[in-house]
Coordinates of C-alpha atoms in Angstrom, one line a residue:
X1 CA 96.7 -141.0 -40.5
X2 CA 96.3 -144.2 -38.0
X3 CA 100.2 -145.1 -37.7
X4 CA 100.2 -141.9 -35.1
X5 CA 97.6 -143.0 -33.2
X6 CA 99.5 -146.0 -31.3
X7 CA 101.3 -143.2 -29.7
X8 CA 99.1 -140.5 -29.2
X9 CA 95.7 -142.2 -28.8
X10 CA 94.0 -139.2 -26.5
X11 CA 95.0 -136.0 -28.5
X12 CA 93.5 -136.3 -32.0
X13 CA 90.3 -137.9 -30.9
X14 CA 89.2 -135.2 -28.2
X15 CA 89.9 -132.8 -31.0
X16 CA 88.4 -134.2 -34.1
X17 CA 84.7 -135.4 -32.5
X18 CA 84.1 -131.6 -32.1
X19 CA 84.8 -130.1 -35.7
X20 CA 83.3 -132.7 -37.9
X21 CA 80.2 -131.5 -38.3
X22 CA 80.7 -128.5 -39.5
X23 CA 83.9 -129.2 -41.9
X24 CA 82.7 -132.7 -42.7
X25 CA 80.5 -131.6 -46.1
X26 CA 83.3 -129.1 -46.9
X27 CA 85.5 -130.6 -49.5
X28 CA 88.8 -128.5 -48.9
X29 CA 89.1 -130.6 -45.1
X30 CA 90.0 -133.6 -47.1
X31 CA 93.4 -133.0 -47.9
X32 CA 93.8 -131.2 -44.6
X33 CA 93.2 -134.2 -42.2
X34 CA 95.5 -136.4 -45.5
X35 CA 98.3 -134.0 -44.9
X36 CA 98.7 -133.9 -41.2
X37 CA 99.6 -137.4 -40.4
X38 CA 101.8 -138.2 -43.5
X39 CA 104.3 -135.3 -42.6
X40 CA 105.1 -134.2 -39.1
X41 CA 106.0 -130.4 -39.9
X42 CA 103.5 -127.5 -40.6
X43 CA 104.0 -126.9 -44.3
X44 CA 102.1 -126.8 -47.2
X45 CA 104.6 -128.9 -49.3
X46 CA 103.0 -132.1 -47.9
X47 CA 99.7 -131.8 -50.0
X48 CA 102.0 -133.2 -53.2
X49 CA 102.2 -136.2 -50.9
X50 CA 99.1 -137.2 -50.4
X51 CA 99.5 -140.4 -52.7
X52 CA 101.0 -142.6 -49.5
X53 CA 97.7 -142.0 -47.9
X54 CA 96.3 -144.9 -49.4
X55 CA 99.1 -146.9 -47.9
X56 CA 98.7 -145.7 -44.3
X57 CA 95.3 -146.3 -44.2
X58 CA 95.9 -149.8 -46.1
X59 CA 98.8 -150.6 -43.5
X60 CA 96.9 -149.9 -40.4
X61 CA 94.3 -152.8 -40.9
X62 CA 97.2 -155.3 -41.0
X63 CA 98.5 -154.2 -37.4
X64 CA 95.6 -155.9 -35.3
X65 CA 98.0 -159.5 -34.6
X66 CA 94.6 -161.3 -34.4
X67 CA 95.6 -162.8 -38.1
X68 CA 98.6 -164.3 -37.0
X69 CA 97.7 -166.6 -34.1
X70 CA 94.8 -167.8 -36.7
X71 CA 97.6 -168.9 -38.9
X72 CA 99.5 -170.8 -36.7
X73 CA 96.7 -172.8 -35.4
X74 CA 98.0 -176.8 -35.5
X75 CA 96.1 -178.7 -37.6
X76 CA 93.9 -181.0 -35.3
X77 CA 92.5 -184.3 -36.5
X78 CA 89.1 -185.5 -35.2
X79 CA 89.2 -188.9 -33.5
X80 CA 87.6 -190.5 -36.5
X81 CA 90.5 -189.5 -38.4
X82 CA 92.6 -190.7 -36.8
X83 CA 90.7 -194.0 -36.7
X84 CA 90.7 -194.1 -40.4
X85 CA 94.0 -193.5 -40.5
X86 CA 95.0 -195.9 -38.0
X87 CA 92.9 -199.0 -39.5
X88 CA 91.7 -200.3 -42.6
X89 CA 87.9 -201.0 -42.9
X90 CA 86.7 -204.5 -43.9
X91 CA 90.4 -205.3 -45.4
X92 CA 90.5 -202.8 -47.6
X93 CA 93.8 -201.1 -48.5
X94 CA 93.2 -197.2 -48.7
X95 CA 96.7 -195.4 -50.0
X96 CA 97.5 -192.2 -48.6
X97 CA 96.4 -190.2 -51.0
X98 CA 93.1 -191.5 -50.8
X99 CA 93.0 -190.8 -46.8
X100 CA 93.5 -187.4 -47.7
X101 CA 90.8 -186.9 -49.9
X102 CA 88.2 -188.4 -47.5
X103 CA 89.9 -186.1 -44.8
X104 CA 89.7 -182.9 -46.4
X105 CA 86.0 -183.5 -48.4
X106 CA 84.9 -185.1 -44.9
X107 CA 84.3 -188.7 -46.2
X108 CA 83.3 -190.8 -43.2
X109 CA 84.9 -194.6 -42.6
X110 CA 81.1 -195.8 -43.5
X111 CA 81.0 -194.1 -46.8
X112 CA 84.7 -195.1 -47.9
X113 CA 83.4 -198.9 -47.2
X114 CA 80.6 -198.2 -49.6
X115 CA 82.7 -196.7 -52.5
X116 CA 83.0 -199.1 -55.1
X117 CA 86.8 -199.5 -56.3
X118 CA 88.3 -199.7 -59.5
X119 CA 91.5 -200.5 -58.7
X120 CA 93.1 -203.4 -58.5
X121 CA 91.8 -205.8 -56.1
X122 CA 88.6 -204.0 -55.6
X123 CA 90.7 -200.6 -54.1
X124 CA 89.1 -197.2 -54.6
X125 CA 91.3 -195.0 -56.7
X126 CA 91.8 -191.7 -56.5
X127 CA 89.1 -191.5 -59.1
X128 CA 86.9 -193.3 -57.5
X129 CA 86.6 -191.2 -54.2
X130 CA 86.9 -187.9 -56.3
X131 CA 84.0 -188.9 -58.2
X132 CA 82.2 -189.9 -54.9
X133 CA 82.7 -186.4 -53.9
X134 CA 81.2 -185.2 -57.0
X135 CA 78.3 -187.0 -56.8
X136 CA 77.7 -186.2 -53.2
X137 CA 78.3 -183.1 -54.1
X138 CA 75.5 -182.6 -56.7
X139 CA 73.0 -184.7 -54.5
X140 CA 73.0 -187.5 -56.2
X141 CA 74.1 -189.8 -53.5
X142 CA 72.7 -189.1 -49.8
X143 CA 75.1 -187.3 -47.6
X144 CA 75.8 -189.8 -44.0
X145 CA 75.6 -187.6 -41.3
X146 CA 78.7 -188.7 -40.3
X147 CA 81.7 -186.3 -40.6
X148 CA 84.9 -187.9 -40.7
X149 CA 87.1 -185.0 -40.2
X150 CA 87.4 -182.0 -38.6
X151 CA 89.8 -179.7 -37.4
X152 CA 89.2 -178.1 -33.9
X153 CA 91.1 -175.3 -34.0
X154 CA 92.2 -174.1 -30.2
X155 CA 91.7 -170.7 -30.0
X156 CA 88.5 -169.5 -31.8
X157 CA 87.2 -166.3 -29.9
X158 CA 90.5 -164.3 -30.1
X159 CA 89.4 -163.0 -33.6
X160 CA 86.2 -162.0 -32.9
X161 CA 86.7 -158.6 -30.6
X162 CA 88.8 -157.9 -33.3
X163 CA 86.3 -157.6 -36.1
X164 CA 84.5 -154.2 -35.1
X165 CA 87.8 -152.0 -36.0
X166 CA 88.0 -153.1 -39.5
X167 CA 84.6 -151.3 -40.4
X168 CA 85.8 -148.5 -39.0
X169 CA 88.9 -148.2 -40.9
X170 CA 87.4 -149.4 -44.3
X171 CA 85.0 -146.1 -44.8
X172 CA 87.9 -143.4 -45.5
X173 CA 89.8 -145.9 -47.3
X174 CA 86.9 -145.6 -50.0
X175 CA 86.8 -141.4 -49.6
X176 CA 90.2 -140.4 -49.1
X177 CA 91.9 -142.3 -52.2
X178 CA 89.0 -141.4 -54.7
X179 CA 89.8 -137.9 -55.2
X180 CA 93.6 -138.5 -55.4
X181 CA 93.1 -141.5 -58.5
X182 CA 91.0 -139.8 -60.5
X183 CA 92.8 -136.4 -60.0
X184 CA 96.4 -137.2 -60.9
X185 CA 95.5 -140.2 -64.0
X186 CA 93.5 -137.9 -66.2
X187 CA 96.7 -135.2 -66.7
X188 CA 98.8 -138.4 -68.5
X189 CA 95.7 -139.5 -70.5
X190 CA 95.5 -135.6 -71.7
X191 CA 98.3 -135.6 -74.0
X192 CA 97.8 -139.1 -75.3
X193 CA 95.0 -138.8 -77.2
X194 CA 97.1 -138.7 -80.2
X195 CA 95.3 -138.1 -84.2
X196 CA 98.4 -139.4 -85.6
X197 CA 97.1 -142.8 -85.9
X198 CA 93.9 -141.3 -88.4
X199 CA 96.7 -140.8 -90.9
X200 CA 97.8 -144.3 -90.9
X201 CA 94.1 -145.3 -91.1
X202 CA 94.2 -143.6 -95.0
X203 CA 96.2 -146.1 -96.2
X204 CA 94.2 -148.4 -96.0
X205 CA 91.9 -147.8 -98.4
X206 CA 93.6 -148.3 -101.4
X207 CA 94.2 -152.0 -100.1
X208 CA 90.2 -152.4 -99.9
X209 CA 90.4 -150.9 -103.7
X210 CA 93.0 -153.4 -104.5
X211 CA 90.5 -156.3 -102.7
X212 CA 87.6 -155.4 -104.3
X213 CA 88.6 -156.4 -108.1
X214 CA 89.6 -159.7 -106.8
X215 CA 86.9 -161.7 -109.6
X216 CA 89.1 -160.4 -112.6
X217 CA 91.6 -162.8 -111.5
X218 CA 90.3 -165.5 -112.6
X219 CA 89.5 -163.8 -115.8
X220 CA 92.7 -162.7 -116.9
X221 CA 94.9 -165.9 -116.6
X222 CA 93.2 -167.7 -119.3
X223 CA 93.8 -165.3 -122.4
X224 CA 97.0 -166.8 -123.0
X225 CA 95.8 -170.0 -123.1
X226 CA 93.1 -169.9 -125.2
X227 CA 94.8 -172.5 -127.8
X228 CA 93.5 -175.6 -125.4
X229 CA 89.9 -174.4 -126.4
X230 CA 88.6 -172.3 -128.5
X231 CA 86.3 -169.5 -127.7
X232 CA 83.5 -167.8 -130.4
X233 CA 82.0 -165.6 -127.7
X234 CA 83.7 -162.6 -126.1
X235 CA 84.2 -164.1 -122.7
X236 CA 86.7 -162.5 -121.2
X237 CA 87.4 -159.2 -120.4
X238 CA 90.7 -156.8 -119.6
X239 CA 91.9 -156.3 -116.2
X240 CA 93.9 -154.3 -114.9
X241 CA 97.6 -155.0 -114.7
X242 CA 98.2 -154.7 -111.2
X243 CA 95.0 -157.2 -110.3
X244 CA 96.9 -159.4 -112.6
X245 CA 100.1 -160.0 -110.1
X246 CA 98.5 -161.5 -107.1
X247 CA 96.9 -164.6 -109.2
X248 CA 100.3 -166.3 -110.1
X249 CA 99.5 -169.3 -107.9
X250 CA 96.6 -170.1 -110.4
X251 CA 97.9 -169.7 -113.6
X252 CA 98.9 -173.2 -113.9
X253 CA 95.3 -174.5 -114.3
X254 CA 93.2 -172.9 -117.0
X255 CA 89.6 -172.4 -116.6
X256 CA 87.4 -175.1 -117.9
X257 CA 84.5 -177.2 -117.7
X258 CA 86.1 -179.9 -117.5
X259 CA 88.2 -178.9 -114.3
X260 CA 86.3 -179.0 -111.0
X261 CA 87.2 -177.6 -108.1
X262 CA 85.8 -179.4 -104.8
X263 CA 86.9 -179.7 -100.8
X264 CA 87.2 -183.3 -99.5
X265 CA 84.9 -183.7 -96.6
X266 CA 87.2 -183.6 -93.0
X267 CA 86.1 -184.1 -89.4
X268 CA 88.0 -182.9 -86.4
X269 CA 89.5 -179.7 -86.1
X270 CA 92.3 -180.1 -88.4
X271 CA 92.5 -178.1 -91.8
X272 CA 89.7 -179.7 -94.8
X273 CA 92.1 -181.4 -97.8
X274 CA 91.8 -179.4 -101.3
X275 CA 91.3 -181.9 -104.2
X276 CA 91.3 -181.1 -108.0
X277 CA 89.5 -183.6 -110.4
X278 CA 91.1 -183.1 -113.4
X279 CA 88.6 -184.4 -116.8
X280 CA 86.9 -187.0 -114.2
X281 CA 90.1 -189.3 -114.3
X282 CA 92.4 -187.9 -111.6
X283 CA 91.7 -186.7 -108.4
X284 CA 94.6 -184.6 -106.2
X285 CA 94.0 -185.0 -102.2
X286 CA 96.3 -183.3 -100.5
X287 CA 96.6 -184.5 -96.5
X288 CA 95.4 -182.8 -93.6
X289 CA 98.2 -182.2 -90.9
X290 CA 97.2 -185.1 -89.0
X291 CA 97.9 -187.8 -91.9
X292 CA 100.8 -185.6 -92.6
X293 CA 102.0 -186.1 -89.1
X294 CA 100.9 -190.4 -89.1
X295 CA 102.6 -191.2 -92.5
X296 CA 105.9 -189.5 -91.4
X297 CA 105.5 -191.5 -88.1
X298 CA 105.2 -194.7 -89.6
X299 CA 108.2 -193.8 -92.5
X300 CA 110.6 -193.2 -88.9
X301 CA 108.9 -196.7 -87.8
X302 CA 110.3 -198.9 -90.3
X303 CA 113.4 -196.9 -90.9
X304 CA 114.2 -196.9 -87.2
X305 CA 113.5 -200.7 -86.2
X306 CA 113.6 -204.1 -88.0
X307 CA 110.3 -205.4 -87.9
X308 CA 109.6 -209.0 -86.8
X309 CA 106.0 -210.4 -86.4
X310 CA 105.0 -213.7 -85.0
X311 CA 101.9 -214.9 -85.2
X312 CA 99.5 -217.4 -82.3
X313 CA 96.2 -218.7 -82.1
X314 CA 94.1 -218.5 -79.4
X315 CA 90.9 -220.5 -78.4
X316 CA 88.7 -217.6 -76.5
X317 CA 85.5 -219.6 -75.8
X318 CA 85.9 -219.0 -72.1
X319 CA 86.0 -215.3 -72.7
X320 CA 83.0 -215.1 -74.9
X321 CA 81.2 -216.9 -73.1
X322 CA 81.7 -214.9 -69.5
X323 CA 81.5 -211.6 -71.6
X324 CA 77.9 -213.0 -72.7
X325 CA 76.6 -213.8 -69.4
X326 CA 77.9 -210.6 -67.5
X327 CA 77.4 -207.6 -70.1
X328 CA 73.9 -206.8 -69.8
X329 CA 74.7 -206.4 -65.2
X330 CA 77.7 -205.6 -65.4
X331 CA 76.3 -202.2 -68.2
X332 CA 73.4 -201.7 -65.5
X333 CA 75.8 -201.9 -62.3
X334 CA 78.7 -199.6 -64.2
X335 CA 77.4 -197.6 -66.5
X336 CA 79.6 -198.7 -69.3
X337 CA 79.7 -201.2 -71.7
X338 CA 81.7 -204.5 -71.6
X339 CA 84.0 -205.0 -75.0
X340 CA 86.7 -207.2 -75.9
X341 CA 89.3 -204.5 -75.4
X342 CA 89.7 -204.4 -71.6
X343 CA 89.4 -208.3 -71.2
X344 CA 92.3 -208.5 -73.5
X345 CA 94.7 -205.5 -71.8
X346 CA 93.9 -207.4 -68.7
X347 CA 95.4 -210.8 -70.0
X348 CA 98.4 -208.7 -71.8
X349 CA 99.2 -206.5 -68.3
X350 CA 99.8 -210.2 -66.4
X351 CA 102.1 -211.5 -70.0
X352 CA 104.2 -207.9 -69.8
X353 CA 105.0 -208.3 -66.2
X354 CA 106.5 -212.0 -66.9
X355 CA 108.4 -210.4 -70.1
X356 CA 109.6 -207.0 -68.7
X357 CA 112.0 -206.1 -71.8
X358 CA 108.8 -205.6 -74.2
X359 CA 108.3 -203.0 -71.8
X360 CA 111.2 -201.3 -72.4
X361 CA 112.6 -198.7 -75.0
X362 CA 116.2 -197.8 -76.7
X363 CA 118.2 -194.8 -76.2
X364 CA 121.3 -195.0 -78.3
X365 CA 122.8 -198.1 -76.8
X366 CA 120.8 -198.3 -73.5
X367 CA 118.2 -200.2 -72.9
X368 CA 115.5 -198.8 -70.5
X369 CA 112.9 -200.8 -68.9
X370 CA 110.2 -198.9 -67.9
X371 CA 108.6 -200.0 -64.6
X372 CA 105.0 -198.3 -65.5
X373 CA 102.6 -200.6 -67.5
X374 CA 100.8 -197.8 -70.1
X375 CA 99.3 -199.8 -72.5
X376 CA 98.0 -197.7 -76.0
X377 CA 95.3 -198.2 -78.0
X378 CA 94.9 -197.5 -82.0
X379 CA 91.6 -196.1 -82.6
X380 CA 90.3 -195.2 -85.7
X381 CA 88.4 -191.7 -86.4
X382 CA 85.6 -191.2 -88.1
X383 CA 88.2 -189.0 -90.4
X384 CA 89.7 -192.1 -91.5
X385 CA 92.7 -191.2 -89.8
X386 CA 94.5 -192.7 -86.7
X387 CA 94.6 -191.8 -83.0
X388 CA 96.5 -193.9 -79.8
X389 CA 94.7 -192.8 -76.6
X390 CA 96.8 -194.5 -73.6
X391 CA 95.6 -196.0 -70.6
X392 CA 98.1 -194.8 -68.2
X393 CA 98.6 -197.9 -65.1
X394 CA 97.0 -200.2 -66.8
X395 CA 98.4 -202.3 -64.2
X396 CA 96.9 -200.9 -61.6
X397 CA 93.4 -201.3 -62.6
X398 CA 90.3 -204.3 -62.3
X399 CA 88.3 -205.2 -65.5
X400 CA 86.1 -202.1 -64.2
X401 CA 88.3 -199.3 -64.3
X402 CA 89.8 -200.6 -67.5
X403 CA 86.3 -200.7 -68.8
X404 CA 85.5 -197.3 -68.1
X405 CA 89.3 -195.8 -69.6
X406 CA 89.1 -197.1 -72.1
X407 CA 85.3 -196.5 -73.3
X408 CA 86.2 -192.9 -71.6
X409 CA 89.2 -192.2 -74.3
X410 CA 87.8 -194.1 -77.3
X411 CA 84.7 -191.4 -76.9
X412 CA 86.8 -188.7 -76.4
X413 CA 89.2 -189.4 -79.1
X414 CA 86.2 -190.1 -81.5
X415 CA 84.3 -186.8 -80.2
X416 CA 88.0 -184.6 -80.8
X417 CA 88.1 -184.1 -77.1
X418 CA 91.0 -185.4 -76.5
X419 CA 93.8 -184.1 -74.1
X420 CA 97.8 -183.6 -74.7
X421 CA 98.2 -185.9 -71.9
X422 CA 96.0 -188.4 -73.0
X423 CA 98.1 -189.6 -76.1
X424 CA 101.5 -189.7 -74.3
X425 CA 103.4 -191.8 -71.8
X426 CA 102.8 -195.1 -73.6
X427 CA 105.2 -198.1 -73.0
X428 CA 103.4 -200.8 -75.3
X429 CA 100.3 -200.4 -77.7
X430 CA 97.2 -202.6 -78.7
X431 CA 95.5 -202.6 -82.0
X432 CA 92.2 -204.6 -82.3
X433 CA 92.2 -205.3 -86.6
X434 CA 89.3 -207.7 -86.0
X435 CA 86.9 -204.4 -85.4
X436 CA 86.6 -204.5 -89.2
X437 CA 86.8 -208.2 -89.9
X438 CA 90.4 -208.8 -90.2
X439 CA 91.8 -212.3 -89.5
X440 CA 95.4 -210.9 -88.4
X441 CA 97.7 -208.2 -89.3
X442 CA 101.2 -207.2 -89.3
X443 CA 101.5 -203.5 -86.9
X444 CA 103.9 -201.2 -87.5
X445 CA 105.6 -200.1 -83.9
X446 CA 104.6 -197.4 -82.2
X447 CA 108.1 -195.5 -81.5
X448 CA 109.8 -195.1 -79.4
X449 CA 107.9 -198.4 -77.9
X450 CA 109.6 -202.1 -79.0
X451 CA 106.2 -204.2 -79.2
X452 CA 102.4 -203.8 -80.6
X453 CA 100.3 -206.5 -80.8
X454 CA 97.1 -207.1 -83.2
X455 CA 94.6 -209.4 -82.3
X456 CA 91.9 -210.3 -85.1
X457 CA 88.3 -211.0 -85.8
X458 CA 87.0 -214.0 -83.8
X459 CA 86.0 -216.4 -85.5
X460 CA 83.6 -220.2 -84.9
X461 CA 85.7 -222.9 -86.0
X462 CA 85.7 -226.5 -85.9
X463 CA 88.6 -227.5 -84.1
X464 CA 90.4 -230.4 -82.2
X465 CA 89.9 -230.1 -78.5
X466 CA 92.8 -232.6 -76.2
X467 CA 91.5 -234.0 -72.9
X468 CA 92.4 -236.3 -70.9
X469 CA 89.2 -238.6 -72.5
X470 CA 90.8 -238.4 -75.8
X471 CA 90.3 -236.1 -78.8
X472 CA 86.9 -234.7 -79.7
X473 CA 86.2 -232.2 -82.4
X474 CA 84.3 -229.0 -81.3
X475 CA 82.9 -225.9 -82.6
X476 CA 85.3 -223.1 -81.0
X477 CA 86.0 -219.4 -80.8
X478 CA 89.3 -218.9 -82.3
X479 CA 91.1 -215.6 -83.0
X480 CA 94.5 -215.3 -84.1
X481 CA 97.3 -212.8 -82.4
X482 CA 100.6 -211.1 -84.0
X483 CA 103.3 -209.2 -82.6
X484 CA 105.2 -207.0 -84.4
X485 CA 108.5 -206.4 -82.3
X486 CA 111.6 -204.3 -82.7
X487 CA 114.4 -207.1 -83.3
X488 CA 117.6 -204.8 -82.0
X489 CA 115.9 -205.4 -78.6
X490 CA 113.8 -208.6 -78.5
X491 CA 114.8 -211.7 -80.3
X492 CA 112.5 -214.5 -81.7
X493 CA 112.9 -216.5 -79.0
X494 CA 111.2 -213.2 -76.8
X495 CA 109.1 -212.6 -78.6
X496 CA 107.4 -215.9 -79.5
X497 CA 107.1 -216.7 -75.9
X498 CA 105.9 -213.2 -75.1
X499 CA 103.1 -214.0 -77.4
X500 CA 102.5 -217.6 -76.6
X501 CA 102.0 -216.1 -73.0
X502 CA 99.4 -213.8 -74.2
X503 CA 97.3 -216.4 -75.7
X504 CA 97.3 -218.7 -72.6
X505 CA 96.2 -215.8 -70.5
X506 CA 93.0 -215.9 -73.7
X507 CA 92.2 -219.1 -73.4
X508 CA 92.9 -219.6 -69.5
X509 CA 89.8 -216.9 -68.9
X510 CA 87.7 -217.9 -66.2
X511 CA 84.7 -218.6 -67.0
X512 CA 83.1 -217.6 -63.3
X513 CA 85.2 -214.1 -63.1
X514 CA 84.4 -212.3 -60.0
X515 CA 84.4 -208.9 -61.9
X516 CA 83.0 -206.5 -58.4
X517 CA 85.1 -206.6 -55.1
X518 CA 82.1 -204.7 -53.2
X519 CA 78.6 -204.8 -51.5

C-alpha cells in the first residue's frame, strides 16, 4: 500500500483524508484499501492475496536511506585513545587485546595504571581488566570521571527527521495483518485435531497392571531354593507367571538375612556404586564411571610408556620462610590464600623452559614440542577419586595469578563445577603426595604428556649445611622430589638434570620476593 506512493504521492492522500471517518469503524474497508495497492487491476481476485500485505507495509519502513549513512559512519577514536594507544603508562606493557578492552568499556589511562596485574612482570591480563570492568560495573570500585574512549560519529542529526514516519507506518502494520493470521491458521488446525491418538493411550494400561505386581518378584525367585534354608512358616506366596519373567536379573541371589543390600555413599554427579555384603565377609563395589574412566587411564599409562623415576632432594627453607612472612598480607591484599602449589609451578615453569623436550609429546615417531607451558594439577575429590584441573600459560603468570588459578580450579574441581575446558590442554602435570604426609612417590604419566613430577611432605631435618666457613649442622626444611618420565623420549641423563634443575630453583627461593608489581 506505500510502494505506490513514491510515485503518486498527491492522488491517494486527497482522496482517503475525506472517507475515513465514515468507513474507518466498518470492517469490510479493510480488505478494500489491502486489495488496491497489492494488484493494479480492478478485480476481485486480489482479496486471495492479501497475505503480501504484511510485506509491503514491512518493506516500506526499510526505504528511508537514513540507516545506511549510520552504518558507514568511520569509527573515530577520541584523543585519549589514541594516547593510550600511542604510549605505555609508567612502563607498563599493555597487549593489544587489553587496549581494546579499555577502549570499548571506556577504561581511562589513569585507571589502567591503577589495575593491579597478574601477569607476568606485574602486566594486567585480560582477566585482570575484565574483572576491573566487573567490579566497576557493580559499584564496587568508584568510576574516574575520565572517559577514555569515545567515538564521535560525524553525522548525527541526519537520522533524526527521519524518526516521525516510522510511527506512522507502524499502526496498520498491527491492524491490517491481524485479521489475515488468525483467519487463514485456524482452517489447518481444524482437521488436525485427530482422536486417533486416545486409542493408543489404551494400551497403556495393561503396562501399569503389569507394574503394579512388581513386589511378587522378589517373592517368587526363592521357592526353588528353599534347600539353603529351611522354612516352617508359609512365607511365600504364588505369583503369577508372567510377573515371574521380568525378575531374571535377581535370581542369582536368594533372599536372606544374611544378604544385605546397601548403596556406597558417592559425591559428584556421577552414578552412586551398588555394593552387596555377602554373610558380613565380602563386600562387591562396583565403580562409578569416573573410576571406571581413571583405572583405564592409568592401565594405557603403563602399557603406553616405560616408566622411569628419579628422585632429588631439596632444601626449601627459603621458601617456607618467605611463605610465612607474606601469607597473612599477601591473603588481605589478594583475596586468596598463599600454598605451596603455586611457589612450586613457578620454580618448575623457569626448569621447563631450560628443558624444552619434557614439554613435548609423541605421535607415532614424531616428537612434538609444545611451545605453550600448561602445567596440570592432580587433585583429589572428596569422592576419593582423581581430577587434573590445568593451569593453562602457566608461563605467563606472577605468583599472584598463579595463586588465584589454581585456588580458583582446586575449588571448582572440589565443588563439581568444573568446565570441559578446564581439564584439557595440559603439556606437563604436578602432583603434591606430601598433602597427605607422603615422603615421595612414584606418578604414573599423565598421557599423552612425557613427565609428572611429585613433590612430598616437607619435612625438619638435621642436616649438613657447606659454606665457605666450613661445615655446620642445621635444622632444615627438606622435601624430596621424583619424576616419573616416559623413557622413549627422555633419557636418564634428561631427566635427572631436569629434576636437579627443579630443586635448585627450591632451594634458590628468595627469601625478600617482590610478589606485587603495583601501587
Amino acid at each position: 500500500m506505500v510502494a505506490q506512493p513514491t510515485t503518486q504521492p498527491t492522488a491517494q492522500p486527497s482522496t482517503q483524508p475525506s472517507q475515513p471517518p465514515a468507513p474507518a469503524p466498518i470492517e469490510p474497508t479493510s480488505p478494500q484499501l489491502v486489495a488496491q495497492p497489492t494488484a493494479q487491476s480492478p478485480a476481485p481476485s486480489p482479496q486471495p492475496v492479501a497475505a503480501p500485505t504484511p510485506s509491503l507495509l514491512v518493506a516500506q519502513p526499510t526505504v528511508p536511506t537514513t540507516a545506511q549513512p549510520t552504518a558507514d559512519i568511520p569509527y573515530v577514536p577520541s584523543a585519549a585513545a589514541i594516547e593510550l594507544m600511542a604510549k605505555p603508562a609508567a612502563n607498563r606493557f599493555y597487549s593489544p587485546l587489553v587496549l581494546n578492552i579499555a577502549n570499548s568499556e571506556g577504561v581511562s589511562l589513569s585507571e589502567l595504571e591503577r589495575i593491579p596485574g597478574t601477569g607476568s612482570d606485574g602486566r594486567v591480563s585480560k582477566r585482570d581488566i575484565l574483572q576491573y570492568v566487573a567490579d566497576k560495573k557493580a559499584g564496587r570500585i568508584p568510576a574516574i570521571q575520565q572517559p577514555l574512549l569515545v567515538v564521535q560519529p560525524t553525522t548525527q542529526a541526519t537520522p533524526q527527521p527521519y524518526q516521525q514516519p516510522a510511527p506512522t507506518y507502524t499502526a496498520p502494520v498491527e491492524t491490517t495483518p491481524a485479521p489475515m493470521l488468525v483467519a487463514q491458521p485456524t482452517s489447518p488446525p481444524t482437521s488436525q485435531p485427530i482422536v486417533q491418538p486416545t486409542a493408543q493411550t489404551e494400551p497403556v494400561a495393561p503396562v501399569e497392571r503389569f507394574a503394579a505386581p512388581t513386589p511378587p518378584q522378589l517373592v517368587v525367585q526363592p521357592t526353588a531354593q528353599q534347600e539353603n534354608k529351611p522354612v516352617t512358616e508359609p512365607v511365600y506366596q504364588a505369583a503369577p507367571q508372567p510377573v515371574a519373567q521380568p525378575t531374571a536379573q535377581s535370581s542369582p541371589v536368594p533372599p536372606s538375612q544374611d544378604i544385605v543390600y546397601s548403596t556406597a555413599q558417592s559425591s559428584g554427579k556421577f552414578s552412586e556404586p551398588s555394593s552387596v555384603v555377602v554373610s558380613g565377609e565380602t563386600e562387591i563395589v562396583e565403580m562409578d564411571r569416573m573410576r571406571k574412566l581413571i583405572a583405564k587411564h592409568m592401565v594405557d599409562s603403563k602399557a603406553t610408556s616405560p616408566h622411569v623415576t628419579s628422585f632429588a632432594e631439596a632444601d626449601v627453607t627459603n621458601m617456607v620462610m618467605w611463605r610465612e612472612k607474606v601469607k597473612k598480607e599477601f591473603e588481605q591484599r589478594e583475596g586468596t590464600k598463599l600454598t605451596f602449589t603455586p611457589m612450586f609451578v613457578e620454580c618448575l615453569v623457569k626448569a621447563m623452559k631450560r628443558f624444552p623436550l619434557v614439554n613435548c609429546s609423541l605421535n607415532g615417531d614424531q616428537i612434538i614440542i609444545k611451545k605453550d607451558i600448561n602445567i596440570g594439577m592432580a587433585t583429589a575429590l572428596p569422592s576419593g577419586n582423581l581430577i587434573v584441573p590445568v593451569i593453562k600459560g602457566a608461563d605467563q603468570l606472577n605468583i599472584v595469578g598463579l595463586s588465584k588459578s589454581v585456588n580458583g580450579l582446586a575449588d571448582a574441581a572440589r565443588n563439581g563445577k568444573l568446565k570441559p575446558e578446564d581439564t584439557t590442554g595440559g603439556t606437563f602435570t604436578l602432583t603434591n603426595v606430601g598433602t597427605f604426609g607422603s615422603l615421595m612417590g612414584t606418578p604414573i604419566i599423565n598421557q599423552p604428556q612425557v613427565a609428572i613430577m611429585a613433590v612430598g611432605a616437607i619435612k625438619k631435618r638435621a642436616v649438613v649445611i657447606e659454606s665457605a666457613e666450613g661445615d655446620t649442622i642445621g635444622i632444615r626444611h627438606m622435601m624430596y622430589l621424583s619424576l616419573s618420565y616416559d623413557h622413549r623420549i627422555v633419557d636418564g641423563s634428561i631427566g635427572a638434570s631436569f629434576l636437579t634443575a627443579v630443586a635448585k630453583e627450591f632451594e634458590q627461593w628468595d627469601v625478600n620476593k617482590q610478589w606485587f608489581h603495583y601501587l
